[in-house]
Amino acid sequence: MTTDHAAERDLVLTRLIDAPREKVFRAWTDPEVLTRWFAPAPWTVPRAELDVRPGGASLVVMRSPEGEEFPNRGVYLEVVPNERLVVTDAYIEAWEPAQKPFMTLILTFEEEGGATRYTARARHWTPEDRAAHEAMGFHEGWGKCADQLAQVVATL
Amino acid sequence: MTTDHAAERDLVLTRLIDAPREKVFRAWTDPEVLTRWFAPAPWTVPRAELDVRPGGASLVVMRSPEGEEFPNRGVYLEVVPNERLVVTDAYIEAWEPAQKPFMTLILTFEEEGGATRYTARARHWTPEDRAAHEAMGFHEGWGKCADQLAQVVATL
């Protein structure tokens, strides 16, 4: 993908987290751990089911402060333990199309001076969807979740 | 996927081909063989590049009788040798989004009385795309290609 394409369609969050990458990867792949940080407080995650393998389904239910629940479904496309996870919402299971393919999430976990360089790249199908996601508060929401992620990883 | 969803979004071609499924699978995965049957004559396939593994890219160039070339790009999602292939045009490589996710192609090769039950299921993201594909001549085009496929397989 050229830089131009990436700039048009990707939203990126990156953080250096003071923990080995095995723990950061676990926070993304162990459902019990994921529920503790995945939703920006005061939102919560009452339930997560993660079948972490290429073609496996991911379901994360988010609950608003008012108690309304929002299921997020996706399918893993690529799984490299402790290094890389790719998941898309274009499918709700293998290979049932979602109503609207919105994004592919590319997560990388790199060793950097004893810590973990954690990068979440949300790659959208269109520049319009990227803009909508940014307007919905991508940077604030994912930033808050990254703080929560770092806190939870410190307890593992 | 429920039957209703399938009826709304899938187009299906199935044929019993008098050959072992290894040969039918090879006709889909060996670029040199694929070029001999993949385009309905008088269209041709001047070039095919198939990286047959989950996440691998597929490029098949089709040439019209007038000499105009049309590249078809996709990415393999699932590969079970001699049994099953899943490829989508939602990506042009892992994991670069295509301009428009149109369909996921689910190919199955089943042993049936010494022959091969070959089934190609084109699963679209929307009922509108399914209808457009059908109107573009899915049944005629894929039927003609299935005839060509059977003829080429007989020479392997």
mmCIF file of C-alpha atoms in Angstrom:
data_model
loop_
_atom_site.group_PDB
_atom_site.id
_atom_site.type_symbol
_atom_site.label_atom_id
_atom_site.label_comp_id
_atom_site.label_asym_id
_atom_site.label_seq_id
_atom_site.Cartn_x
_atom_site.Cartn_y
_atom_site.Cartn_z
ATOM 1 C CA MET A 1 0.000 0.000 0.000
ATOM 2 C CA THR A 2 1.434 3.388 -0.919
ATOM 3 C CA THR A 3 1.770 6.159 1.628
ATOM 4 C CA ASP A 4 -0.996 8.071 -0.115
ATOM 5 C CA HIS A 5 -3.420 5.197 0.193
ATOM 6 C CA ALA A 6 -2.493 4.715 3.840
ATOM 7 C CA ALA A 7 -2.988 8.388 4.616
ATOM 8 C CA GLU A 8 -6.386 8.356 2.944
ATOM 9 C CA ARG A 9 -7.710 5.205 4.529
ATOM 10 C CA ASP A 10 -5.830 4.416 7.748
ATOM 11 C CA LEU A 11 -6.175 5.672 11.305
ATOM 12 C CA VAL A 12 -3.261 4.761 13.537
ATOM 13 C CA LEU A 13 -2.631 4.624 17.259
ATOM 14 C CA THR A 14 0.766 3.681 18.622
ATOM 15 C CA ARG A 15 2.065 3.392 22.203
ATOM 16 C CA LEU A 16 5.136 2.135 23.968
ATOM 17 C CA ILE A 17 3.876 -0.135 26.738
ATOM 18 C CA ASP A 18 6.225 -1.103 29.553
ATOM 19 C CA ALA A 19 5.613 -4.852 29.440
ATOM 20 C CA PRO A 20 6.729 -7.830 27.355
ATOM 21 C CA ARG A 21 4.778 -8.227 24.159
ATOM 22 C CA GLU A 22 3.436 -11.626 25.280
ATOM 23 C CA LYS A 23 1.326 -9.794 27.866
ATOM 24 C CA VAL A 24 0.065 -7.146 25.453
ATOM 25 C CA PHE A 25 -0.831 -9.854 22.956
ATOM 26 C CA ARG A 26 -2.615 -11.763 25.721
ATOM 27 C CA ALA A 27 -4.684 -8.673 26.554
ATOM 28 C CA TRP A 28 -5.998 -8.809 22.990
ATOM 29 C CA THR A 29 -6.585 -12.558 22.806
ATOM 30 C CA ASP A 30 -7.691 -13.722 26.278
ATOM 31 C CA PRO A 31 -11.408 -12.813 26.516
ATOM 32 C CA GLU A 32 -11.340 -12.371 30.290
ATOM 33 C CA VAL A 33 -8.455 -9.893 30.070
ATOM 34 C CA LEU A 34 -9.891 -8.085 27.054
ATOM 35 C CA THR A 35 -13.160 -7.315 28.852
ATOM 36 C CA ARG A 36 -11.176 -5.309 31.417
ATOM 37 C CA TRP A 37 -9.860 -2.663 29.048
ATOM 38 C CA PHE A 38 -11.508 -2.851 25.595
ATOM 39 C CA ALA A 39 -14.310 -0.303 26.135
ATOM 40 C CA PRO A 40 -13.523 3.299 27.122
ATOM 41 C CA ALA A 41 -14.952 3.797 30.638
ATOM 42 C CA PRO A 42 -17.715 4.318 31.646
ATOM 43 C CA TRP A 43 -18.579 1.892 28.832
ATOM 44 C CA THR A 44 -18.014 -1.763 29.727
ATOM 45 C CA VAL A 45 -17.560 -5.127 28.011
ATOM 46 C CA PRO A 46 -19.989 -7.666 29.526
ATOM 47 C CA ARG A 47 -18.957 -10.423 27.140
ATOM 48 C CA ALA A 48 -16.222 -11.413 24.673
ATOM 49 C CA GLU A 49 -15.801 -14.575 22.612
ATOM 50 C CA LEU A 50 -12.537 -14.817 20.696
ATOM 51 C CA ASP A 51 -11.710 -17.723 18.416
ATOM 52 C CA VAL A 52 -8.170 -16.568 17.721
ATOM 53 C CA ARG A 53 -7.128 -18.320 14.483
ATOM 54 C CA PRO A 54 -7.395 -17.379 10.801
ATOM 55 C CA GLY A 55 -11.091 -17.744 9.967
ATOM 56 C CA GLY A 56 -12.097 -17.697 13.636
ATOM 57 C CA ALA A 57 -14.857 -15.364 14.807
ATOM 58 C CA SER A 58 -14.551 -12.505 17.266
ATOM 59 C CA LEU A 59 -17.524 -11.166 19.238
ATOM 60 C CA VAL A 60 -17.115 -8.328 21.692
ATOM 61 C CA VAL A 61 -20.247 -6.885 23.304
ATOM 62 C CA MET A 62 -19.956 -3.288 24.485
ATOM 63 C CA ARG A 63 -22.413 -1.791 26.966
ATOM 64 C CA SER A 64 -23.160 1.916 27.226
ATOM 65 C CA PRO A 65 -23.546 3.682 30.600
ATOM 66 C CA GLU A 66 -27.315 3.581 29.921
ATOM 67 C CA GLY A 67 -27.174 -0.223 29.639
ATOM 68 C CA GLU A 68 -27.597 -0.545 25.882
ATOM 69 C CA GLU A 69 -25.526 -3.348 24.356
ATOM 70 C CA PHE A 70 -23.664 -3.216 21.046
ATOM 71 C CA PRO A 71 -22.212 -6.424 19.626
ATOM 72 C CA ASN A 72 -19.035 -6.060 17.537
ATOM 73 C CA ARG A 73 -18.393 -8.982 15.241
ATOM 74 C CA GLY A 74 -15.413 -9.828 13.093
ATOM 75 C CA VAL A 75 -13.215 -12.587 11.710
ATOM 76 C CA TYR A 76 -9.474 -13.042 12.216
ATOM 77 C CA LEU A 77 -7.483 -13.058 8.984
ATOM 78 C CA GLU A 78 -3.967 -13.475 10.324
ATOM 79 C CA VAL A 79 -2.607 -14.577 13.685
ATOM 80 C CA VAL A 80 1.109 -14.549 14.543
ATOM 81 C CA PRO A 81 1.371 -15.209 18.297
ATOM 82 C CA ASN A 82 2.858 -12.283 20.234
ATOM 83 C CA GLU A 83 3.593 -10.387 17.005
ATOM 84 C CA ARG A 84 0.591 -9.647 14.840
ATOM 85 C CA LEU A 85 -3.195 -9.895 14.648
ATOM 86 C CA VAL A 86 -5.388 -8.955 11.699
ATOM 87 C CA VAL A 87 -9.167 -8.917 12.049
ATOM 88 C CA THR A 88 -11.900 -7.520 9.814
ATOM 89 C CA ASP A 89 -15.541 -6.583 10.275
ATOM 90 C CA ALA A 90 -16.260 -7.456 6.621
ATOM 91 C CA TYR A 91 -17.395 -10.888 7.885
ATOM 92 C CA ILE A 92 -19.338 -11.860 11.002
ATOM 93 C CA GLU A 93 -18.115 -15.447 10.747
ATOM 94 C CA ALA A 94 -16.198 -17.469 8.124
ATOM 95 C CA TRP A 95 -17.373 -16.511 5.531
ATOM 96 C CA GLU A 96 -20.627 -14.737 6.159
ATOM 97 C CA PRO A 97 -20.575 -11.161 4.844
ATOM 98 C CA ALA A 98 -21.302 -8.350 7.274
ATOM 99 C CA GLN A 99 -23.852 -5.754 6.310
ATOM 100 C CA LYS A 100 -21.099 -3.289 5.557
ATOM 101 C CA PRO A 101 -17.366 -3.919 5.334
ATOM 102 C CA PHE A 102 -15.983 -0.987 7.298
ATOM 103 C CA MET A 103 -12.406 -1.723 8.310
ATOM 104 C CA THR A 104 -9.518 -4.133 8.739
ATOM 105 C CA LEU A 105 -7.658 -3.809 12.009
ATOM 106 C CA ILE A 106 -3.924 -4.566 11.853
ATOM 107 C CA LEU A 107 -2.342 -4.923 15.298
ATOM 108 C CA THR A 108 1.398 -5.250 15.749
ATOM 109 C CA PHE A 109 3.389 -5.958 18.899
ATOM 110 C CA GLU A 110 7.123 -5.213 18.553
ATOM 111 C CA GLU A 111 9.917 -5.524 21.096
ATOM 112 C CA GLU A 112 11.487 -2.099 21.659
ATOM 113 C CA GLY A 113 14.143 -1.673 24.317
ATOM 114 C CA GLY A 114 12.567 -4.168 26.695
ATOM 115 C CA ALA A 115 9.094 -2.674 26.242
ATOM 116 C CA THR A 116 6.406 -3.266 23.599
ATOM 117 C CA ARG A 117 5.695 -0.983 20.681
ATOM 118 C CA TYR A 118 1.955 -1.493 20.293
ATOM 119 C CA THR A 119 0.393 -0.240 17.062
ATOM 120 C CA ALA A 120 -3.253 -0.430 16.032
ATOM 121 C CA ARG A 121 -3.900 0.447 12.411
ATOM 122 C CA ALA A 122 -7.561 0.746 11.376
ATOM 123 C CA ARG A 123 -7.632 0.472 7.593
ATOM 124 C CA HIS A 124 -10.925 1.485 6.004
ATOM 125 C CA TRP A 125 -12.359 0.590 2.635
ATOM 126 C CA THR A 126 -13.014 4.221 1.772
ATOM 127 C CA PRO A 127 -11.644 7.635 2.715
ATOM 128 C CA GLU A 128 -15.224 8.538 3.733
ATOM 129 C CA ASP A 129 -15.328 5.720 6.286
ATOM 130 C CA ARG A 130 -11.950 6.781 7.629
ATOM 131 C CA ALA A 131 -13.232 10.339 8.066
ATOM 132 C CA ALA A 132 -16.424 9.100 9.747
ATOM 133 C CA HIS A 133 -14.411 6.938 12.142
ATOM 134 C CA GLU A 134 -12.158 9.859 13.010
ATOM 135 C CA ALA A 135 -15.185 12.097 13.595
ATOM 136 C CA MET A 136 -16.706 9.409 15.869
ATOM 137 C CA GLY A 137 -13.719 9.939 18.140
ATOM 138 C CA PHE A 138 -11.178 7.317 17.057
ATOM 139 C CA HIS A 139 -8.171 9.067 18.555
ATOM 140 C CA GLU A 140 -9.811 9.897 21.895
ATOM 141 C CA GLY A 141 -11.500 6.497 22.266
ATOM 142 C CA TRP A 142 -8.560 4.369 21.221
ATOM 143 C CA GLY A 143 -6.227 6.565 23.264
ATOM 144 C CA LYS A 144 -8.324 6.024 26.375
ATOM 145 C CA CYS A 145 -8.453 2.275 25.686
ATOM 146 C CA ALA A 146 -4.678 2.185 25.219
ATOM 147 C CA ASP A 147 -4.283 3.773 28.680
ATOM 148 C CA GLN A 148 -6.606 1.120 30.120
ATOM 149 C CA LEU A 149 -4.736 -1.582 28.210
ATOM 150 C CA ALA A 150 -1.413 -0.470 29.716
ATOM 151 C CA GLN A 151 -2.933 -0.475 33.209
ATOM 152 C CA VAL A 152 -4.389 -3.960 32.810
ATOM 153 C CA VAL A 153 -1.183 -5.353 31.295
ATOM 154 C CA ALA A 154 0.706 -4.081 34.375
ATOM 155 C CA THR A 155 -1.420 -6.416 36.522
ATOM 156 C CA LEU A 156 -0.720 -9.560 34.467
ATOM 157 C CA MET B 1 -25.673 -18.397 7.262
ATOM 158 C CA THR B 2 -29.395 -19.048 7.049
ATOM 159 C CA THR B 3 -31.031 -20.265 3.858
ATOM 160 C CA ASP B 4 -32.687 -16.872 3.439
ATOM 161 C CA HIS B 5 -29.401 -15.052 3.520
ATOM 162 C CA ALA B 6 -27.872 -17.533 1.091
ATOM 163 C CA ALA B 7 -30.777 -17.153 -1.341
ATOM 164 C CA GLU B 8 -30.469 -13.379 -1.215
ATOM 165 C CA ARG B 9 -26.726 -13.126 -1.597
ATOM 166 C CA ASP B 10 -25.348 -16.284 -3.214
ATOM 167 C CA LEU B 11 -25.069 -17.448 -6.819
ATOM 168 C CA VAL B 12 -24.175 -21.104 -7.191
ATOM 169 C CA LEU B 13 -22.842 -23.303 -9.963
ATOM 170 C CA THR B 14 -22.371 -27.023 -9.434
ATOM 171 C CA ARG B 15 -21.134 -29.770 -11.776
ATOM 172 C CA LEU B 16 -20.168 -33.411 -11.542
ATOM 173 C CA ILE B 17 -16.790 -33.668 -13.278
ATOM 174 C CA ASP B 18 -15.481 -37.072 -14.311
ATOM 175 C CA ALA B 19 -12.024 -36.769 -12.792
ATOM 176 C CA PRO B 20 -10.398 -37.066 -9.377
ATOM 177 C CA ARG B 21 -10.737 -33.947 -7.288
ATOM 178 C CA GLU B 22 -6.934 -33.491 -7.192
ATOM 179 C CA LYS B 23 -7.091 -32.610 -10.885
ATOM 180 C CA VAL B 24 -10.010 -30.225 -10.539
ATOM 181 C CA PHE B 25 -8.281 -28.530 -7.624
ATOM 182 C CA ARG B 26 -5.107 -28.293 -9.698
ATOM 183 C CA ALA B 27 -7.036 -26.565 -12.492
ATOM 184 C CA TRP B 28 -7.894 -23.835 -9.984
ATOM 185 C CA THR B 29 -4.437 -23.519 -8.400
ATOM 186 C CA ASP B 30 -1.856 -24.128 -11.131
ATOM 187 C CA PRO B 31 -1.633 -20.843 -13.085
ATOM 188 C CA GLU B 32 -0.649 -22.532 -16.343
ATOM 189 C CA VAL B 33 -3.678 -24.819 -16.196
ATOM 190 C CA LEU B 34 -6.038 -22.076 -15.057
ATOM 191 C CA THR B 35 -5.220 -19.888 -18.066
ATOM 192 C CA ARG B 36 -6.582 -22.637 -20.337
ATOM 193 C CA TRP B 37 -10.184 -22.541 -19.073
ATOM 194 C CA PHE B 38 -10.835 -19.587 -16.763
ATOM 195 C CA ALA B 39 -12.213 -17.127 -19.342
ATOM 196 C CA PRO B 40 -15.264 -17.982 -21.433
ATOM 197 C CA ALA B 41 -14.065 -18.229 -25.068
ATOM 198 C CA PRO B 42 -13.436 -16.147 -27.127
ATOM 199 C CA TRP B 43 -12.099 -14.326 -24.081
ATOM 200 C CA THR B 44 -8.652 -15.499 -22.992
ATOM 201 C CA VAL B 45 -6.373 -15.405 -19.940
ATOM 202 C CA PRO B 46 -2.930 -14.091 -20.956
ATOM 203 C CA ARG B 47 -1.594 -14.177 -17.395
ATOM 204 C CA ALA B 48 -2.328 -15.621 -13.959
ATOM 205 C CA GLU B 49 -0.352 -15.331 -10.714
ATOM 206 C CA LEU B 50 -1.681 -17.433 -7.854
ATOM 207 C CA ASP B 51 -0.112 -17.393 -4.403
ATOM 208 C CA VAL B 52 -2.315 -20.173 -3.049
ATOM 209 C CA ARG B 53 -2.194 -19.821 0.759
ATOM 210 C CA PRO B 54 -4.297 -17.892 3.265
ATOM 211 C CA GLY B 55 -3.355 -14.258 2.758
ATOM 212 C CA GLY B 56 -1.804 -14.957 -0.643
ATOM 213 C CA ALA B 57 -2.761 -12.825 -3.632
ATOM 214 C CA SER B 58 -4.489 -13.950 -6.796
ATOM 215 C CA LEU B 59 -4.201 -12.058 -10.066
ATOM 216 C CA VAL B 60 -5.948 -13.278 -13.205
ATOM 217 C CA VAL B 61 -5.841 -11.083 -16.285
ATOM 218 C CA MET B 62 -8.696 -11.584 -18.737
ATOM 219 C CA ARG B 63 -8.498 -10.344 -22.335
ATOM 220 C CA SER B 64 -11.525 -9.503 -24.437
ATOM 221 C CA PRO B 65 -11.762 -10.502 -28.125
ATOM 222 C CA GLU B 66 -10.959 -6.836 -28.890
ATOM 223 C CA GLY B 67 -7.704 -7.128 -26.940
ATOM 224 C CA GLU B 68 -8.685 -5.126 -23.869
ATOM 225 C CA GLU B 69 -7.270 -6.531 -20.617
ATOM 226 C CA PHE B 70 -9.082 -6.743 -17.287
ATOM 227 C CA PRO B 71 -7.109 -7.668 -14.180
ATOM 228 C CA ASN B 72 -9.019 -9.586 -11.488
ATOM 229 C CA ARG B 73 -7.411 -9.362 -8.078
ATOM 230 C CA GLY B 74 -8.198 -11.135 -4.851
ATOM 231 C CA VAL B 75 -6.794 -12.722 -1.713
ATOM 232 C CA TYR B 76 -7.124 -16.323 -0.540
ATOM 233 C CA LEU B 77 -8.814 -16.686 2.842
ATOM 234 C CA GLU B 78 -8.853 -20.466 3.196
ATOM 235 C CA VAL B 79 -6.978 -23.240 1.417
ATOM 236 C CA VAL B 80 -7.648 -26.933 2.075
ATOM 237 C CA PRO B 81 -5.746 -28.858 -0.624
ATOM 238 C CA ASN B 82 -8.040 -30.822 -2.963
ATOM 239 C CA GLU B 83 -11.107 -29.892 -0.884
ATOM 240 C CA ARG B 84 -11.798 -26.219 -0.531
ATOM 241 C CA LEU B 85 -10.682 -22.772 -1.640
ATOM 242 C CA VAL B 86 -12.028 -19.440 -0.435
ATOM 243 C CA VAL B 87 -10.981 -16.207 -2.119
ATOM 244 C CA THR B 88 -12.338 -12.678 -1.891
ATOM 245 C CA ASP B 89 -12.087 -9.553 -4.020
ATOM 246 C CA ALA B 90 -12.462 -7.379 -0.893
ATOM 247 C CA TYR B 91 -8.647 -7.169 -0.847
ATOM 248 C CA ILE B 92 -6.136 -6.846 -3.673
ATOM 249 C CA GLU B 93 -3.336 -8.121 -1.451
ATOM 250 C CA ALA B 94 -2.974 -8.857 2.278
ATOM 251 C CA TRP B 95 -4.472 -6.580 3.569
ATOM 252 C CA GLU B 96 -5.005 -3.805 1.075
ATOM 253 C CA PRO B 97 -8.696 -3.014 0.618
ATOM 254 C CA ALA B 98 -10.141 -3.232 -2.883
ATOM 255 C CA GLN B 99 -12.145 -0.307 -4.185
ATOM 256 C CA LYS B 100 -15.341 -2.253 -3.626
ATOM 257 C CA PRO B 101 -15.819 -5.550 -1.790
ATOM 258 C CA PHE B 102 -18.072 -7.428 -4.188
ATOM 259 C CA MET B 103 -17.962 -11.131 -3.402
ATOM 260 C CA THR B 104 -16.378 -14.078 -1.634
ATOM 261 C CA LEU B 105 -15.932 -17.154 -3.784
ATOM 262 C CA ILE B 106 -16.267 -20.485 -1.963
ATOM 263 C CA LEU B 107 -15.095 -23.434 -4.051
ATOM 264 C CA THR B 108 -15.599 -27.022 -2.912
ATOM 265 C CA PHE B 109 -14.316 -30.240 -4.461
ATOM 266 C CA GLU B 110 -16.072 -33.361 -3.145
ATOM 267 C CA GLU B 111 -15.560 -36.979 -4.064
ATOM 268 C CA GLU B 112 -18.828 -38.388 -5.458
ATOM 269 C CA GLY B 113 -18.914 -41.902 -6.866
ATOM 270 C CA GLY B 114 -15.402 -41.722 -8.285
ATOM 271 C CA ALA B 115 -16.021 -38.321 -9.837
ATOM 272 C CA THR B 116 -15.789 -34.789 -8.400
ATOM 273 C CA ARG B 117 -18.716 -32.692 -7.266
ATOM 274 C CA TYR B 118 -17.450 -29.225 -8.088
ATOM 275 C CA THR B 119 -19.353 -26.308 -6.568
ATOM 276 C CA ALA B 120 -18.620 -22.625 -6.974
ATOM 277 C CA ARG B 121 -20.568 -20.368 -4.621
ATOM 278 C CA ALA B 122 -20.293 -16.629 -5.226
ATOM 279 C CA ARG B 123 -21.402 -14.921 -2.027
ATOM 280 C CA HIS B 124 -22.040 -11.198 -2.369
ATOM 281 C CA TRP B 125 -22.106 -8.496 0.277
ATOM 282 C CA THR B 126 -25.502 -7.260 -0.855
ATOM 283 C CA PRO B 127 -28.571 -8.638 -2.629
ATOM 284 C CA GLU B 128 -28.097 -5.820 -5.168
ATOM 285 C CA ASP B 129 -24.621 -7.060 -6.060
ATOM 286 C CA ARG B 130 -25.922 -10.608 -6.394
ATOM 287 C CA ALA B 131 -28.623 -9.373 -8.799
ATOM 288 C CA ALA B 132 -26.096 -7.352 -10.787
ATOM 289 C CA HIS B 133 -23.783 -10.363 -11.077
ATOM 290 C CA GLU B 134 -26.649 -12.541 -12.244
ATOM 291 C CA ALA B 135 -27.674 -9.908 -14.808
ATOM 292 C CA MET B 136 -24.040 -9.745 -16.036
ATOM 293 C CA GLY B 137 -24.458 -13.389 -17.060
ATOM 294 C CA PHE B 138 -23.158 -15.371 -14.096
ATOM 295 C CA HIS B 139 -24.937 -18.598 -15.001
ATOM 296 C CA GLU B 140 -24.023 -18.520 -18.686
ATOM 297 C CA GLY B 141 -20.426 -17.424 -18.120
ATOM 298 C CA TRP B 142 -19.660 -19.775 -15.251
ATOM 299 C CA GLY B 143 -21.465 -22.592 -17.054
ATOM 300 C CA LYS B 144 -19.303 -22.117 -20.127
ATOM 301 C CA CYS B 145 -16.171 -21.982 -17.983
ATOM 302 C CA ALA B 146 -17.234 -25.163 -16.176
ATOM 303 C CA ASP B 147 -17.482 -26.915 -19.570
ATOM 304 C CA GLN B 148 -13.991 -25.667 -20.431
ATOM 305 C CA LEU B 149 -12.752 -26.706 -16.990
ATOM 306 C CA ALA B 150 -14.039 -30.261 -17.504
ATOM 307 C CA GLN B 151 -12.368 -30.434 -20.928
ATOM 308 C CA VAL B 152 -9.008 -29.214 -19.594
ATOM 309 C CA VAL B 153 -9.160 -31.523 -16.572
ATOM 310 C CA ALA B 154 -9.635 -34.467 -18.950
ATOM 311 C CA THR B 155 -6.223 -33.693 -20.470
ATOM 312 C CA LEU B 156 -4.350 -33.655 -17.146
#
